[in-house]
């Protein structure tokens, strides 16, 4: 099954993962990473994502950030 059809998939997870992978490549492509950042930004705005967390492999909550937009 495709990750886009997984109801357990966090909001904009694929876009965030793509951006992180772009940033960590040894052959850093700034233009590509900026395009991926823009894609993530648009996804978050369109899906009204507000709360995100980083979880350990065990699934426990490791960090949480809530951003309020004015």
Short mmCIF file of N, CA, C and O in Angstrom, two decimals:
data_model
loop_
_atom_site.label_atom_id
_atom_site.label_comp_id
_atom_site.label_asym_id
_atom_site.label_seq_id
_atom_site.Cartn_x
_atom_site.Cartn_y
_atom_site.Cartn_z
N UNK A 1 0.83 -1.18 0.00
CA UNK A 1 0.00 0.00 0.00
C UNK A 1 0.88 1.25 0.00
O UNK A 1 1.88 1.32 0.68
N UNK A 2 0.50 2.25 -0.74
CA UNK A 2 1.21 3.52 -0.86
C UNK A 2 1.08 4.31 0.44
O UNK A 2 0.04 4.32 1.08
N UNK A 3 2.15 5.00 0.84
CA UNK A 3 2.14 5.78 2.08
C UNK A 3 1.08 6.88 2.05
O UNK A 3 0.54 7.25 3.08
N UNK A 4 0.76 7.41 0.88
CA UNK A 4 -0.24 8.46 0.77
C UNK A 4 -1.63 7.96 1.13
O UNK A 4 -2.50 8.74 1.49
N UNK A 5 -1.86 6.66 1.05
CA UNK A 5 -3.16 6.08 1.37
C UNK A 5 -3.21 5.51 2.79
O UNK A 5 -4.19 4.93 3.18
N UNK A 6 -2.16 5.66 3.56
CA UNK A 6 -2.09 5.12 4.91
C UNK A 6 -2.69 6.13 5.88
O UNK A 6 -2.13 7.21 6.09
N UNK A 7 -3.83 5.80 6.52
CA UNK A 7 -4.44 6.75 7.45
C UNK A 7 -3.59 7.02 8.69
O UNK A 7 -3.79 8.01 9.36
N UNK A 8 -2.62 6.17 9.00
CA UNK A 8 -1.73 6.36 10.14
C UNK A 8 -0.58 7.31 9.82
O UNK A 8 0.15 7.72 10.70
N UNK A 9 -0.38 7.63 8.56
CA UNK A 9 0.71 8.47 8.11
C UNK A 9 0.53 9.90 8.63
O UNK A 9 -0.52 10.50 8.43
N UNK A 10 1.51 10.47 9.32
CA UNK A 10 1.40 11.86 9.80
C UNK A 10 1.24 12.85 8.64
O UNK A 10 1.66 12.59 7.51
N UNK A 11 0.63 13.98 8.94
CA UNK A 11 0.42 15.04 7.95
C UNK A 11 1.75 15.45 7.33
O UNK A 11 2.72 15.73 8.04
N UNK A 12 1.82 15.43 6.02
CA UNK A 12 2.98 15.90 5.25
C UNK A 12 4.27 15.13 5.58
O UNK A 12 5.36 15.66 5.39
N UNK A 13 4.14 13.90 6.04
CA UNK A 13 5.31 13.12 6.43
C UNK A 13 6.27 12.90 5.26
O UNK A 13 7.48 13.02 5.41
N UNK A 14 5.73 12.58 4.09
CA UNK A 14 6.60 12.31 2.95
C UNK A 14 7.37 13.56 2.53
O UNK A 14 8.55 13.51 2.23
N UNK A 15 6.69 14.71 2.55
CA UNK A 15 7.35 15.96 2.19
C UNK A 15 8.46 16.29 3.17
O UNK A 15 9.55 16.74 2.78
N UNK A 16 8.21 16.07 4.46
CA UNK A 16 9.23 16.33 5.48
C UNK A 16 10.41 15.39 5.32
O UNK A 16 11.57 15.82 5.41
N UNK A 17 10.13 14.13 5.06
CA UNK A 17 11.19 13.15 4.88
C UNK A 17 12.04 13.48 3.64
O UNK A 17 13.27 13.42 3.69
N UNK A 18 11.38 13.86 2.56
CA UNK A 18 12.11 14.23 1.34
C UNK A 18 13.04 15.42 1.60
O UNK A 18 14.19 15.42 1.15
N UNK A 19 12.56 16.41 2.34
CA UNK A 19 13.39 17.58 2.65
C UNK A 19 14.58 17.19 3.52
O UNK A 19 15.71 17.60 3.25
N UNK A 20 14.34 16.41 4.57
CA UNK A 20 15.45 15.99 5.43
C UNK A 20 16.50 15.19 4.67
O UNK A 20 17.70 15.40 4.85
N UNK A 21 16.05 14.31 3.80
CA UNK A 21 17.00 13.52 3.00
C UNK A 21 17.78 14.40 2.05
O UNK A 21 18.97 14.18 1.82
N UNK A 22 17.12 15.42 1.50
CA UNK A 22 17.82 16.36 0.61
C UNK A 22 18.92 17.09 1.37
O UNK A 22 20.04 17.24 0.88
N UNK A 23 18.61 17.52 2.58
CA UNK A 23 19.57 18.29 3.39
C UNK A 23 20.78 17.46 3.82
O UNK A 23 21.85 18.02 4.05
N UNK A 24 20.61 16.16 3.93
CA UNK A 24 21.71 15.33 4.42
C UNK A 24 22.56 14.70 3.32
O UNK A 24 23.55 14.04 3.63
N UNK A 25 22.20 14.90 2.08
CA UNK A 25 23.00 14.33 0.99
C UNK A 25 24.35 15.02 0.90
O UNK A 25 24.47 16.22 1.10
N UNK A 26 25.36 14.24 0.59
CA UNK A 26 26.71 14.81 0.47
C UNK A 26 26.79 15.75 -0.74
O UNK A 26 27.54 16.72 -0.72
N UNK A 27 26.03 15.46 -1.78
CA UNK A 27 25.97 16.35 -2.94
C UNK A 27 24.77 17.28 -2.75
O UNK A 27 23.74 17.15 -3.41
N UNK A 28 24.90 18.21 -1.81
CA UNK A 28 23.82 19.12 -1.45
C UNK A 28 23.39 19.97 -2.63
O UNK A 28 24.21 20.66 -3.26
N UNK A 29 22.10 19.92 -2.96
CA UNK A 29 21.53 20.69 -4.06
C UNK A 29 20.57 21.72 -3.46
O UNK A 29 19.41 21.40 -3.17
N UNK A 30 21.06 22.92 -3.25
CA UNK A 30 20.29 23.95 -2.57
C UNK A 30 18.97 24.24 -3.26
O UNK A 30 17.93 24.36 -2.61
N UNK A 31 18.97 24.34 -4.58
CA UNK A 31 17.74 24.65 -5.30
C UNK A 31 16.70 23.56 -5.12
O UNK A 31 15.51 23.84 -4.92
N UNK A 32 17.12 22.31 -5.16
CA UNK A 32 16.20 21.19 -4.96
C UNK A 32 15.64 21.22 -3.54
O UNK A 32 14.43 21.02 -3.34
N UNK A 33 16.50 21.47 -2.57
CA UNK A 33 16.05 21.50 -1.18
C UNK A 33 15.08 22.66 -0.93
O UNK A 33 14.11 22.50 -0.19
N UNK A 34 15.31 23.78 -1.56
CA UNK A 34 14.40 24.92 -1.42
C UNK A 34 13.04 24.57 -2.02
O UNK A 34 12.00 24.89 -1.45
N UNK A 35 13.05 23.88 -3.16
CA UNK A 35 11.79 23.45 -3.78
C UNK A 35 11.06 22.48 -2.86
O UNK A 35 9.82 22.54 -2.73
N UNK A 36 11.79 21.58 -2.21
CA UNK A 36 11.17 20.64 -1.29
C UNK A 36 10.64 21.35 -0.04
O UNK A 36 9.59 20.98 0.49
N UNK A 37 11.36 22.37 0.42
CA UNK A 37 10.89 23.17 1.54
C UNK A 37 9.58 23.85 1.19
O UNK A 37 8.63 23.86 1.98
N UNK A 38 9.50 24.41 -0.01
CA UNK A 38 8.28 25.06 -0.47
C UNK A 38 7.13 24.06 -0.54
O UNK A 38 6.00 24.35 -0.14
N UNK A 39 7.42 22.86 -1.01
CA UNK A 39 6.41 21.81 -1.09
C UNK A 39 5.89 21.43 0.29
O UNK A 39 4.68 21.28 0.50
N UNK A 40 6.78 21.32 1.26
CA UNK A 40 6.39 21.02 2.63
C UNK A 40 5.54 22.15 3.21
O UNK A 40 4.51 21.93 3.84
N UNK A 41 5.96 23.37 2.97
CA UNK A 41 5.22 24.54 3.45
C UNK A 41 3.79 24.55 2.90
O UNK A 41 2.82 24.76 3.63
N UNK A 42 3.65 24.31 1.61
CA UNK A 42 2.34 24.29 0.98
C UNK A 42 1.47 23.16 1.53
O UNK A 42 0.27 23.33 1.75
N UNK A 43 2.08 22.00 1.76
CA UNK A 43 1.35 20.87 2.32
C UNK A 43 0.83 21.20 3.71
O UNK A 43 -0.34 20.96 4.02
N UNK A 44 1.67 21.74 4.56
CA UNK A 44 1.28 22.08 5.93
C UNK A 44 0.14 23.10 5.92
O UNK A 44 -0.82 22.98 6.67
N UNK A 45 0.25 24.09 5.05
CA UNK A 45 -0.81 25.10 4.97
C UNK A 45 -2.12 24.50 4.47
O UNK A 45 -3.18 24.78 5.02
N UNK A 46 -2.04 23.66 3.44
CA UNK A 46 -3.26 23.11 2.86
C UNK A 46 -3.94 22.11 3.78
O UNK A 46 -5.16 22.00 3.78
N UNK A 47 -3.17 21.41 4.59
CA UNK A 47 -3.74 20.41 5.50
C UNK A 47 -3.88 20.94 6.92
O UNK A 47 -4.26 20.21 7.83
N UNK A 48 -3.56 22.21 7.08
CA UNK A 48 -3.68 22.89 8.38
C UNK A 48 -2.96 22.14 9.50
O UNK A 48 -3.48 22.01 10.61
N UNK A 49 -1.77 21.65 9.18
CA UNK A 49 -0.95 20.98 10.18
C UNK A 49 -0.49 21.96 11.23
O UNK A 49 -0.04 23.05 10.90
N UNK A 50 -0.61 21.60 12.49
CA UNK A 50 -0.23 22.51 13.57
C UNK A 50 0.70 21.88 14.59
O UNK A 50 1.53 22.54 15.16
N UNK A 51 0.55 20.60 14.85
CA UNK A 51 1.33 19.97 15.91
C UNK A 51 2.12 18.80 15.32
O UNK A 51 1.57 17.93 14.68
N UNK A 52 3.40 18.80 15.57
CA UNK A 52 4.28 17.78 15.03
C UNK A 52 5.14 17.23 16.15
O UNK A 52 5.42 17.92 17.12
N UNK A 53 5.56 16.00 16.01
CA UNK A 53 6.43 15.42 17.01
C UNK A 53 7.41 14.47 16.36
O UNK A 53 7.17 13.96 15.27
N UNK A 54 8.52 14.25 17.04
CA UNK A 54 9.51 13.28 16.64
C UNK A 54 9.39 12.12 17.62
O UNK A 54 9.43 12.32 18.82
N UNK A 55 9.25 10.93 17.10
CA UNK A 55 9.05 9.78 17.96
C UNK A 55 10.24 8.83 17.89
O UNK A 55 10.89 8.71 16.87
N UNK A 56 10.51 8.19 19.01
CA UNK A 56 11.54 7.16 19.06
C UNK A 56 11.06 5.95 18.28
O UNK A 56 9.89 5.83 17.96
N UNK A 57 11.94 5.01 18.02
CA UNK A 57 11.59 3.79 17.30
C UNK A 57 10.49 3.01 18.03
O UNK A 57 9.73 2.28 17.42
N UNK A 58 10.39 3.19 19.33
CA UNK A 58 9.37 2.50 20.12
C UNK A 58 8.00 3.14 19.96
O UNK A 58 7.02 2.60 20.43
N UNK A 59 7.97 4.31 19.31
CA UNK A 59 6.71 5.00 19.12
C UNK A 59 6.39 5.99 20.22
O UNK A 59 5.35 6.62 20.21
N UNK A 60 7.29 6.14 21.17
CA UNK A 60 7.08 7.11 22.24
C UNK A 60 7.30 8.51 21.72
O UNK A 60 8.11 8.75 20.85
N UNK A 61 6.62 9.44 22.33
CA UNK A 61 6.75 10.84 21.95
C UNK A 61 8.08 11.38 22.46
O UNK A 61 8.36 11.32 23.64
N UNK A 62 8.90 11.91 21.56
CA UNK A 62 10.22 12.40 21.94
C UNK A 62 10.25 13.91 22.03
O UNK A 62 10.89 14.49 22.89
N UNK A 63 9.57 14.60 21.11
CA UNK A 63 9.59 16.06 21.09
C UNK A 63 8.30 16.53 20.44
O UNK A 63 7.78 15.90 19.55
N UNK A 64 7.80 17.64 20.89
CA UNK A 64 6.56 18.17 20.33
C UNK A 64 6.68 19.67 20.17
O UNK A 64 7.20 20.34 21.04
N UNK A 65 6.19 20.17 19.04
CA UNK A 65 6.22 21.60 18.78
C UNK A 65 4.84 22.01 18.27
O UNK A 65 4.34 21.41 17.35
N UNK A 66 4.28 23.00 18.87
CA UNK A 66 3.00 23.54 18.42
C UNK A 66 3.25 24.97 18.00
O UNK A 66 3.81 25.75 18.75
N UNK A 67 2.85 25.29 16.79
CA UNK A 67 3.04 26.65 16.28
C UNK A 67 1.70 27.28 16.03
O UNK A 67 0.85 26.72 15.36
N UNK A 68 1.50 28.45 16.58
CA UNK A 68 0.26 29.19 16.33
C UNK A 68 0.53 30.23 15.27
O UNK A 68 1.54 30.92 15.31
N UNK A 69 -0.36 30.30 14.30
CA UNK A 69 -0.22 31.31 13.26
C UNK A 69 -1.08 32.49 13.61
O UNK A 69 -2.18 32.36 14.12
N UNK A 70 -0.58 33.69 13.33
CA UNK A 70 -1.36 34.88 13.64
C UNK A 70 -2.13 35.34 12.45
O UNK A 70 -1.97 34.96 11.37
#
